[in-house]
């Protein structure tokens, strides 16, 4: 659990927050609303998650509710991992 | 006959005050409410010294208040300047200084970040804060007077202040990418904007029952159709929440739930819907017209979209910010073997377009030429750049002028087909389109050149089916300097908008040159496409 969360956070900080010195990425920071992950970033993030955790994110999964916060993304990954044999 | 953009609102508000004018998420405003709120904003701007022709910025995320701001500023006789709420604050500060912006409509939250980038010499003397609970004195050091929204709402609402404005006065300035590294402000008059709005209203038969999407940000000229044509028709503007534009599945649901009847966006947004929006699960029974502009729509995705939403009419609109939309083409059947993009079409009403060949004659059908536009929809010029303006607003290249008329040299290469439709072939210079955004590669190079460790840089466009072009920067670092991709991305993000940050960065020890000593961009592209670039 801890691990998943940290991997996601590290990636977001590295890829999308290089210019957000004032912001701290906690589990509930609204990363979409804050403009940290935008339309250019979302598919990069999806690609990273798929590769990193060996899961397949379906088009139907790429919705606001699953990517609003680190907590939401972690929830999505956990669900996918538990449904993968 | 209305001759100012704000009169469109006043007329529609008289005719149908209780109709919904604009909707954002679960809030809406009727025509009467929008009319009254914009009158109030106009009064407060006048009280705070805003005069006819002054520039007033809008630095807001999409919201009902951003639409109130547009009309309020126009009613004060001023010129609205929409600022990209997601652009680096340095760029926003540049624009504020560049056009001598006297007032800004923003929020406390957004201003906190911007104030750090505004110099003491900033021309802004009044900040209208649209947050509900913004304190007027928060201790931040700024010479500008702060006005909270409740104070705006205490102003007289029944009529706007009386300001003598004519159709030749400026309505707005839209900043676009400039080749020398700084954005340039395209000045558009009421007459120029109305020429386009009136045409679009007739051409697409916009009705009061229509629900028109506003997908483009306000600093992008696609928003002119969304806001003003809709308001002219007494119809409803549906502001698309920014976060939905990121998630195609949510966006597709939104289009259906909101019963959008007319959609207008860049093709890449539609391509994303086709590829990731799960459109098969919707019928979109209300959607009657789909308009797109800003870049070439790959035929393969347009065909898929047409198959998924067969009952809508499809139009390709064309024209740089400087001319408004100047040509259009209705896409009807798409033969299964067609791969060529559709034409940009023929001139809109009250607009003339023509192409000039390399012998400086009007190009004949089938002959390549450079496109020009003539008519009342043209810009007045670039703000504060008379020399630059003269290079594009030029005397008619063929017909001797009978009066001091200027035509606009678009810079796109075209040819005309047998039916008289123009086909877009490419650019004459280094301007490219990526994700529908207009980008000068020179602006990216200038940003990178300002990095102390960079010796040489070339930005090139890599054709990409989904986003039009990807941007690649080939960088030569100064001797012994350690540079990383991340460091350069971070550096760029403080200077240029996200969509201009190179998608690919490659480091080299030197750049290939042509025989005249210029960077060989053709070779760089060729090497990239062949995947054999030497590191």
Coordinates of C-alpha atoms in Angstrom, one line a residue, chain B residues 48-504:
Chain B
X48 CA -12.1 53.1 -10.7
X49 CA -10.9 55.2 -13.6
X50 CA -11.3 52.8 -16.5
X51 CA -11.9 54.8 -19.7
X52 CA -12.8 54.1 -23.2
X53 CA -10.0 52.0 -24.9
X54 CA -8.3 51.0 -21.6
X55 CA -7.2 47.4 -21.5
X56 CA -8.7 45.2 -18.7
X57 CA -7.4 41.7 -18.2
X58 CA -9.4 38.6 -17.3
X59 CA -7.3 36.2 -15.3
X60 CA -9.9 33.6 -14.3
X61 CA -10.5 30.0 -14.7
X62 CA -13.7 29.1 -16.5
X63 CA -16.6 30.4 -14.5
X64 CA -19.8 32.4 -14.8
X65 CA -17.8 35.4 -13.6
X66 CA -15.5 35.1 -16.6
X67 CA -18.4 35.7 -18.9
X68 CA -19.7 38.6 -16.7
X69 CA -16.2 40.0 -17.0
X70 CA -16.2 39.9 -20.8
X71 CA -19.4 41.9 -21.1
X72 CA -18.7 44.1 -18.1
X73 CA -15.4 45.2 -19.6
X74 CA -16.9 45.9 -23.0
X75 CA -19.8 47.9 -21.4
X76 CA -17.2 50.1 -19.7
X77 CA -16.0 51.0 -23.2
X78 CA -12.8 49.1 -22.5
X79 CA -10.9 46.3 -24.3
X80 CA -10.9 42.8 -22.7
X81 CA -7.6 40.8 -22.7
X82 CA -8.1 37.2 -21.7
X83 CA -5.0 35.8 -19.9
X84 CA -4.3 32.1 -20.0
X85 CA -4.9 31.0 -16.4
X86 CA -2.5 28.1 -16.7
X87 CA 0.4 30.0 -18.3
X88 CA 3.6 30.7 -16.4
X89 CA 3.2 33.9 -14.4
X90 CA 6.1 35.5 -16.1
X91 CA 4.3 35.3 -19.4
X92 CA 1.1 36.7 -17.9
X93 CA 3.1 39.5 -16.3
X94 CA 4.7 40.3 -19.7
X95 CA 1.3 40.6 -21.4
X96 CA 0.0 42.9 -18.6
X97 CA 3.0 45.2 -19.1
X98 CA 3.0 44.9 -22.8
X99 CA -0.6 46.2 -23.3
X100 CA -0.5 48.6 -20.3
X101 CA -3.3 46.8 -18.5
X102 CA -5.0 49.2 -16.1
X103 CA -7.3 46.7 -14.3
X104 CA -7.7 43.0 -13.9
X105 CA -10.6 40.8 -13.0
X106 CA -9.3 37.8 -11.1
X107 CA -9.5 36.0 -7.8
X108 CA -7.5 36.4 -4.6
X109 CA -6.2 32.8 -5.1
X110 CA -4.9 33.4 -8.6
X111 CA -3.5 36.8 -7.8
X112 CA -1.4 35.6 -5.0
X113 CA 0.8 33.7 -7.5
X114 CA 0.8 36.5 -10.0
X115 CA 1.7 39.3 -7.7
X116 CA 5.2 37.9 -7.1
X117 CA 5.9 38.2 -10.8
X118 CA 4.5 41.7 -11.3
X119 CA 7.1 44.5 -11.2
X120 CA 6.5 47.6 -9.1
X121 CA 6.1 49.5 -12.3
X122 CA 3.1 47.4 -13.3
X123 CA 0.4 49.5 -14.8
X124 CA -2.4 47.7 -13.0
X125 CA -4.2 50.0 -10.6
X126 CA -7.4 48.1 -9.8
X127 CA -8.0 44.5 -9.1
X128 CA -11.6 43.2 -9.1
X129 CA -11.7 39.9 -7.1
X130 CA -14.4 37.5 -8.1
X131 CA -14.0 35.1 -5.1
X132 CA -17.0 35.4 -2.9
X133 CA -15.1 36.0 0.2
X134 CA -11.9 37.7 -0.9
X135 CA -10.6 40.1 1.7
X136 CA -9.9 43.5 0.3
X137 CA -6.9 44.0 2.5
X138 CA -4.8 40.9 2.9
X139 CA -1.6 42.6 3.6
X140 CA 0.0 41.8 0.2
X141 CA 2.1 44.6 -0.9
X142 CA 0.5 45.9 -4.1
X143 CA -0.3 49.4 -5.2
X144 CA -3.4 48.3 -6.9
X145 CA -6.8 48.9 -5.3
X146 CA -8.7 45.8 -4.5
X147 CA -12.4 45.6 -5.1
X148 CA -14.4 42.6 -3.7
X149 CA -17.3 41.1 -5.6
X150 CA -20.0 42.1 -3.1
X151 CA -19.0 45.7 -3.8
X152 CA -19.5 45.1 -7.5
X153 CA -23.0 43.8 -6.8
X154 CA -23.9 47.0 -5.1
X155 CA -23.6 49.1 -8.3
X156 CA -26.6 50.2 -10.4
X157 CA -27.7 47.2 -12.5
X158 CA -30.5 48.6 -14.7
X159 CA -28.3 50.2 -17.4
X160 CA -24.6 50.3 -18.3
X161 CA -22.6 53.4 -18.0
X162 CA -22.9 55.7 -21.0
X163 CA -19.6 55.5 -23.0
X164 CA -19.4 56.6 -26.6
X165 CA -17.9 53.6 -28.4
X166 CA -18.0 53.0 -32.1
X167 CA -17.6 49.8 -34.1
X168 CA -14.1 50.7 -35.1
X169 CA -12.9 50.7 -31.4
X170 CA -11.2 47.6 -30.1
X171 CA -13.2 44.9 -28.3
X172 CA -10.4 42.5 -27.3
X173 CA -6.8 41.6 -27.7
X174 CA -5.8 38.0 -28.0
X175 CA -2.2 37.2 -27.5
X176 CA -0.6 34.5 -29.7
X177 CA 2.8 33.0 -30.0
X178 CA 5.5 35.3 -31.5
X179 CA 8.5 34.2 -33.5
X180 CA 10.9 36.5 -31.6
X181 CA 10.2 34.9 -28.3
X182 CA 7.5 37.2 -27.0
X183 CA 3.8 36.8 -27.5
X184 CA 2.1 39.4 -29.7
X185 CA -1.3 40.9 -29.1
X186 CA -3.9 40.7 -31.9
X187 CA -6.2 43.7 -31.8
X188 CA -9.7 43.0 -32.8
X189 CA -12.4 45.6 -33.2
X190 CA -16.1 45.3 -32.6
X191 CA -16.8 45.4 -36.4
X192 CA -14.2 42.7 -37.1
X193 CA -15.6 40.4 -34.5
X194 CA -19.3 41.1 -35.5
X195 CA -18.5 40.4 -39.1
X196 CA -17.6 36.8 -38.1
X197 CA -20.3 36.5 -35.5
X198 CA -23.0 37.6 -37.9
X199 CA -21.8 35.2 -40.6
X200 CA -21.6 32.3 -38.1
X201 CA -25.1 33.0 -36.8
X202 CA -26.6 32.9 -40.2
X203 CA -24.5 30.0 -41.6
X204 CA -25.2 27.6 -38.7
X205 CA -28.7 28.9 -38.0
X206 CA -28.1 29.3 -34.3
X207 CA -31.5 29.3 -32.5
X208 CA -32.6 30.3 -29.0
X209 CA -33.1 26.7 -28.2
X210 CA -29.5 25.8 -28.9
X211 CA -27.1 24.7 -26.2
X212 CA -23.6 25.6 -27.4
X213 CA -20.4 24.3 -25.9
X214 CA -17.5 26.5 -24.9
X215 CA -14.6 24.1 -24.9
X216 CA -11.8 26.5 -25.9
X217 CA -10.2 28.7 -23.3
X218 CA -11.2 32.4 -23.5
X219 CA -7.8 33.5 -24.8
X220 CA -8.3 31.2 -27.8
X221 CA -10.3 32.8 -30.6
X222 CA -12.6 29.8 -30.9
X223 CA -14.3 31.2 -27.8
X224 CA -15.6 34.2 -29.8
X225 CA -18.1 31.9 -31.6
X226 CA -19.1 30.1 -28.4
X227 CA -19.8 33.3 -26.4
X228 CA -21.0 36.0 -28.9
X229 CA -22.8 33.9 -31.5
X230 CA -24.7 32.1 -28.8
X231 CA -25.6 35.3 -27.0
X232 CA -26.7 36.9 -30.3
X233 CA -29.1 34.0 -30.8
X234 CA -30.4 34.2 -27.2
X235 CA -29.2 30.6 -26.8
X236 CA -27.3 29.0 -23.9
X237 CA -23.5 28.8 -23.5
X238 CA -22.4 25.6 -21.7
X239 CA -19.0 26.2 -20.3
X240 CA -17.0 23.0 -20.4
X241 CA -15.3 22.5 -17.0
X242 CA -11.5 22.5 -17.6
X243 CA -11.0 19.2 -15.8
X244 CA -13.5 17.4 -18.1
X245 CA -11.4 18.3 -21.1
X246 CA -8.7 16.0 -19.7
X247 CA -11.0 12.9 -19.4
X248 CA -12.7 12.0 -22.7
X249 CA -15.1 9.5 -21.1
X250 CA -16.3 12.2 -18.7
X251 CA -16.5 14.7 -21.6
X252 CA -18.6 12.4 -23.7
X253 CA -21.0 11.9 -20.8
X254 CA -21.1 15.7 -20.3
X255 CA -22.0 16.4 -24.0
X256 CA -24.9 14.0 -23.7
X257 CA -26.1 15.0 -20.2
X258 CA -25.9 18.7 -21.0
X259 CA -27.8 18.1 -24.3
X260 CA -25.2 20.1 -26.3
X261 CA -26.6 20.9 -29.7
X262 CA -23.6 22.7 -31.3
X263 CA -20.0 21.6 -30.5
X264 CA -16.9 23.6 -31.4
X265 CA -13.4 22.7 -30.7
X266 CA -10.0 21.9 -32.2
X267 CA -9.8 18.5 -34.0
X268 CA -7.4 17.0 -31.5
X269 CA -10.1 17.3 -28.8
X270 CA -12.5 15.4 -31.1
X271 CA -9.8 12.8 -31.9
X272 CA -9.3 12.2 -28.2
X273 CA -13.1 11.6 -27.9
X274 CA -13.0 9.2 -30.8
X275 CA -10.0 7.3 -29.4
X276 CA -10.8 7.3 -25.6
X277 CA -14.3 8.7 -25.1
X278 CA -16.2 5.4 -25.5
X279 CA -18.6 7.2 -27.9
X280 CA -20.3 3.9 -28.9
X281 CA -22.2 4.0 -25.6
X282 CA -23.9 7.3 -26.4
X283 CA -26.3 8.4 -29.1
X284 CA -26.0 12.2 -28.7
X285 CA -29.5 12.8 -30.0
X286 CA -29.3 16.5 -29.5
X287 CA -26.0 17.1 -31.1
X288 CA -26.8 18.7 -34.5
X289 CA -23.7 20.5 -35.6
X290 CA -20.0 19.8 -35.0
X291 CA -17.5 22.6 -35.9
X292 CA -13.8 22.3 -35.8
X293 CA -10.9 24.7 -36.5
X294 CA -7.3 25.3 -35.6
X295 CA -5.6 22.5 -37.3
X296 CA -6.0 19.7 -39.9
X297 CA -8.4 17.0 -38.9
X298 CA -7.0 13.6 -39.9
X299 CA -9.6 12.0 -42.2
X300 CA -9.4 8.7 -40.5
X301 CA -10.6 10.1 -37.1
X302 CA -13.1 12.4 -38.8
X303 CA -14.6 9.4 -40.6
X304 CA -14.8 7.4 -37.3
X305 CA -16.5 10.4 -35.6
X306 CA -19.0 10.7 -38.5
X307 CA -19.8 7.0 -38.2
X308 CA -20.4 7.3 -34.5
X309 CA -22.5 10.5 -34.7
X310 CA -24.0 10.3 -38.2
X311 CA -26.9 12.7 -37.7
X312 CA -24.7 15.8 -37.1
X313 CA -23.5 18.3 -39.7
X314 CA -19.7 18.8 -39.9
X315 CA -17.9 22.0 -40.8
X316 CA -14.2 22.7 -41.1
X317 CA -13.6 26.4 -40.2
X318 CA -10.4 28.1 -41.1
X319 CA -8.7 31.4 -40.3
X320 CA -5.9 32.7 -38.0
X321 CA -6.8 34.9 -35.0
X322 CA -5.8 37.9 -37.2
X323 CA -8.6 37.4 -39.7
X324 CA -11.3 35.6 -37.5
X325 CA -12.7 32.6 -39.4
X326 CA -12.3 33.5 -43.1
X327 CA -13.1 30.3 -45.0
X328 CA -15.3 27.2 -44.2
X329 CA -16.1 23.9 -45.7
X330 CA -19.0 21.5 -45.0
X331 CA -17.8 17.9 -44.8
X332 CA -20.4 15.6 -46.2
X333 CA -19.7 12.0 -47.4
X334 CA -16.2 10.6 -46.7
X335 CA -15.4 7.9 -49.2
X336 CA -13.7 4.8 -47.6
X337 CA -10.5 5.3 -49.6
X338 CA -10.1 9.0 -48.9
X339 CA -6.9 9.9 -47.0
X340 CA -6.4 13.5 -48.1
X341 CA -7.5 16.1 -45.6
X342 CA -10.7 18.1 -46.5
X343 CA -10.4 21.6 -48.0
X344 CA -10.5 24.7 -45.9
X345 CA -13.2 25.7 -48.4
X346 CA -14.5 29.1 -49.6
X347 CA -14.7 32.6 -48.1
X348 CA -17.3 33.4 -45.4
X349 CA -19.8 36.2 -46.1
X350 CA -18.3 39.7 -46.4
X351 CA -14.8 38.3 -46.6
X352 CA -12.6 37.8 -49.7
X353 CA -9.7 35.4 -49.9
X354 CA -7.2 35.0 -52.7
X355 CA -3.9 33.3 -53.3
X356 CA -0.8 34.9 -54.8
X357 CA 1.7 32.8 -56.8
X358 CA 5.5 33.2 -56.8
X359 CA 5.2 35.5 -59.9
X360 CA 3.1 37.8 -57.8
X361 CA -0.1 37.1 -59.7
X362 CA -3.5 35.8 -58.5
X363 CA -3.0 32.0 -58.5
X364 CA -5.1 30.0 -60.9
X365 CA -7.0 26.9 -59.7
X366 CA -4.5 24.1 -59.2
X367 CA -1.6 26.5 -58.8
X368 CA 0.2 26.9 -55.4
X369 CA -0.1 30.3 -53.9
X370 CA 0.1 32.2 -50.6
X371 CA -3.3 33.0 -49.0
X372 CA -4.5 36.5 -48.3
X373 CA -7.7 37.8 -46.7
X374 CA -9.5 41.0 -47.3
X375 CA -12.5 42.5 -45.6
X376 CA -13.9 44.0 -42.4
X377 CA -13.0 40.9 -40.2
X378 CA -9.3 41.7 -40.2
X379 CA -7.4 42.7 -37.1
X380 CA -6.3 46.3 -36.5
X381 CA -2.7 45.2 -36.0
X382 CA -0.4 43.8 -33.3
X383 CA -0.5 45.8 -30.1
X384 CA 2.6 48.1 -29.9
X385 CA 4.2 46.5 -32.9
X386 CA 3.6 48.8 -35.9
X387 CA 6.6 47.4 -37.8
X388 CA 5.5 43.8 -37.3
X389 CA 2.0 44.8 -38.3
X390 CA 3.2 46.3 -41.6
X391 CA 4.7 42.9 -42.6
X392 CA 1.3 41.2 -42.6
X393 CA -1.2 44.0 -43.1
X394 CA -0.1 45.0 -46.6
X395 CA -1.4 46.8 -49.7
X396 CA -3.1 44.5 -52.2
X397 CA -0.3 42.8 -53.9
X398 CA -1.9 42.9 -57.4
X399 CA -4.7 45.4 -57.7
X400 CA -3.5 49.0 -57.3
X401 CA -5.3 50.4 -54.2
X402 CA -8.0 53.0 -54.7
X403 CA -7.7 54.0 -51.1
X404 CA -5.5 53.2 -48.1
X405 CA -6.7 49.6 -47.8
X406 CA -4.7 46.8 -46.2
X407 CA -5.1 43.1 -46.8
X408 CA -3.8 40.4 -44.5
X409 CA -1.0 38.1 -45.6
X410 CA -1.8 34.8 -43.9
X411 CA 1.4 32.9 -44.7
X412 CA -0.3 29.6 -45.5
X413 CA 0.3 27.9 -48.8
X414 CA -2.9 26.8 -50.6
X415 CA -4.2 25.8 -53.9
X416 CA -7.8 25.9 -55.3
X417 CA -9.6 22.8 -56.5
X418 CA -12.0 22.6 -59.4
X419 CA -14.9 23.5 -57.3
X420 CA -13.2 26.7 -56.0
X421 CA -12.4 25.3 -52.6
X422 CA -9.0 26.1 -51.1
X423 CA -6.8 23.3 -49.9
X424 CA -4.3 23.9 -47.1
X425 CA -0.8 22.8 -48.1
X426 CA 1.5 24.1 -45.3
X427 CA 3.2 27.1 -43.8
X428 CA 5.7 29.5 -45.4
X429 CA 7.5 30.0 -42.1
X430 CA 8.3 28.3 -38.7
X431 CA 4.8 28.5 -37.3
X432 CA 3.3 25.1 -36.4
X433 CA 0.1 23.7 -34.9
X434 CA 0.3 21.3 -32.0
X435 CA -2.9 20.1 -30.2
X436 CA -4.6 23.0 -32.0
X437 CA -2.3 25.6 -30.4
X438 CA -0.5 27.9 -32.7
X439 CA 3.2 27.9 -31.9
X440 CA 6.2 29.7 -33.2
X441 CA 9.2 27.4 -33.0
X442 CA 11.3 30.6 -32.6
X443 CA 9.6 31.3 -29.3
X444 CA 10.6 27.9 -27.9
X445 CA 14.2 28.4 -29.2
X446 CA 14.3 31.9 -27.6
X447 CA 13.2 30.4 -24.2
X448 CA 15.8 27.7 -24.4
X449 CA 18.6 30.1 -25.5
X450 CA 18.0 32.1 -22.3
X451 CA 19.4 29.1 -20.4
X452 CA 23.1 29.9 -19.5
X453 CA 24.3 26.4 -20.2
X454 CA 22.9 26.2 -23.8
X455 CA 25.2 26.8 -26.7
X456 CA 22.8 26.1 -29.6
X457 CA 19.3 24.9 -30.0
X458 CA 16.9 24.0 -32.8
X459 CA 13.2 23.3 -32.3
X460 CA 11.5 21.2 -35.0
X461 CA 8.0 19.8 -35.5
X462 CA 7.6 16.1 -35.8
X463 CA 4.3 15.2 -37.6
X464 CA 2.0 13.3 -35.3
X465 CA -1.3 11.8 -36.3
X466 CA -3.1 12.5 -33.0
X467 CA -1.8 15.9 -32.0
X468 CA -0.8 17.4 -35.3
X469 CA 2.8 17.9 -34.4
X470 CA 5.1 16.9 -31.5
X471 CA 7.8 19.4 -30.7
X472 CA 11.4 18.3 -30.5
X473 CA 14.3 20.3 -29.3
X474 CA 17.8 19.4 -30.3
X475 CA 20.2 21.0 -27.8
X476 CA 23.9 21.6 -27.7
X477 CA 25.2 22.3 -24.2
X478 CA 28.1 24.5 -23.5
X479 CA 31.4 22.7 -23.1
X480 CA 31.5 20.5 -20.1
X481 CA 28.1 21.7 -18.9
X482 CA 25.8 19.0 -17.4
X483 CA 22.3 19.4 -18.6
X484 CA 19.3 17.1 -18.1
X485 CA 16.0 16.8 -19.8
X486 CA 14.2 17.4 -16.5
X487 CA 16.2 20.6 -15.8
X488 CA 15.3 22.0 -19.3
X489 CA 11.6 21.1 -18.9
X490 CA 11.5 22.9 -15.5
X491 CA 13.3 25.9 -17.1
X492 CA 10.8 26.0 -19.9
X493 CA 7.8 25.7 -17.7
X494 CA 8.6 29.0 -16.1
X495 CA 8.8 30.8 -19.4
X496 CA 6.4 29.2 -22.0
X497 CA 3.0 27.6 -21.8
X498 CA 2.9 23.8 -21.2
X499 CA 1.8 23.1 -24.8
X500 CA 5.0 24.6 -26.0
X501 CA 7.4 22.6 -23.9
X502 CA 9.2 20.2 -26.1
X503 CA 7.9 16.6 -26.0
X504 CA 11.3 15.3 -27.0

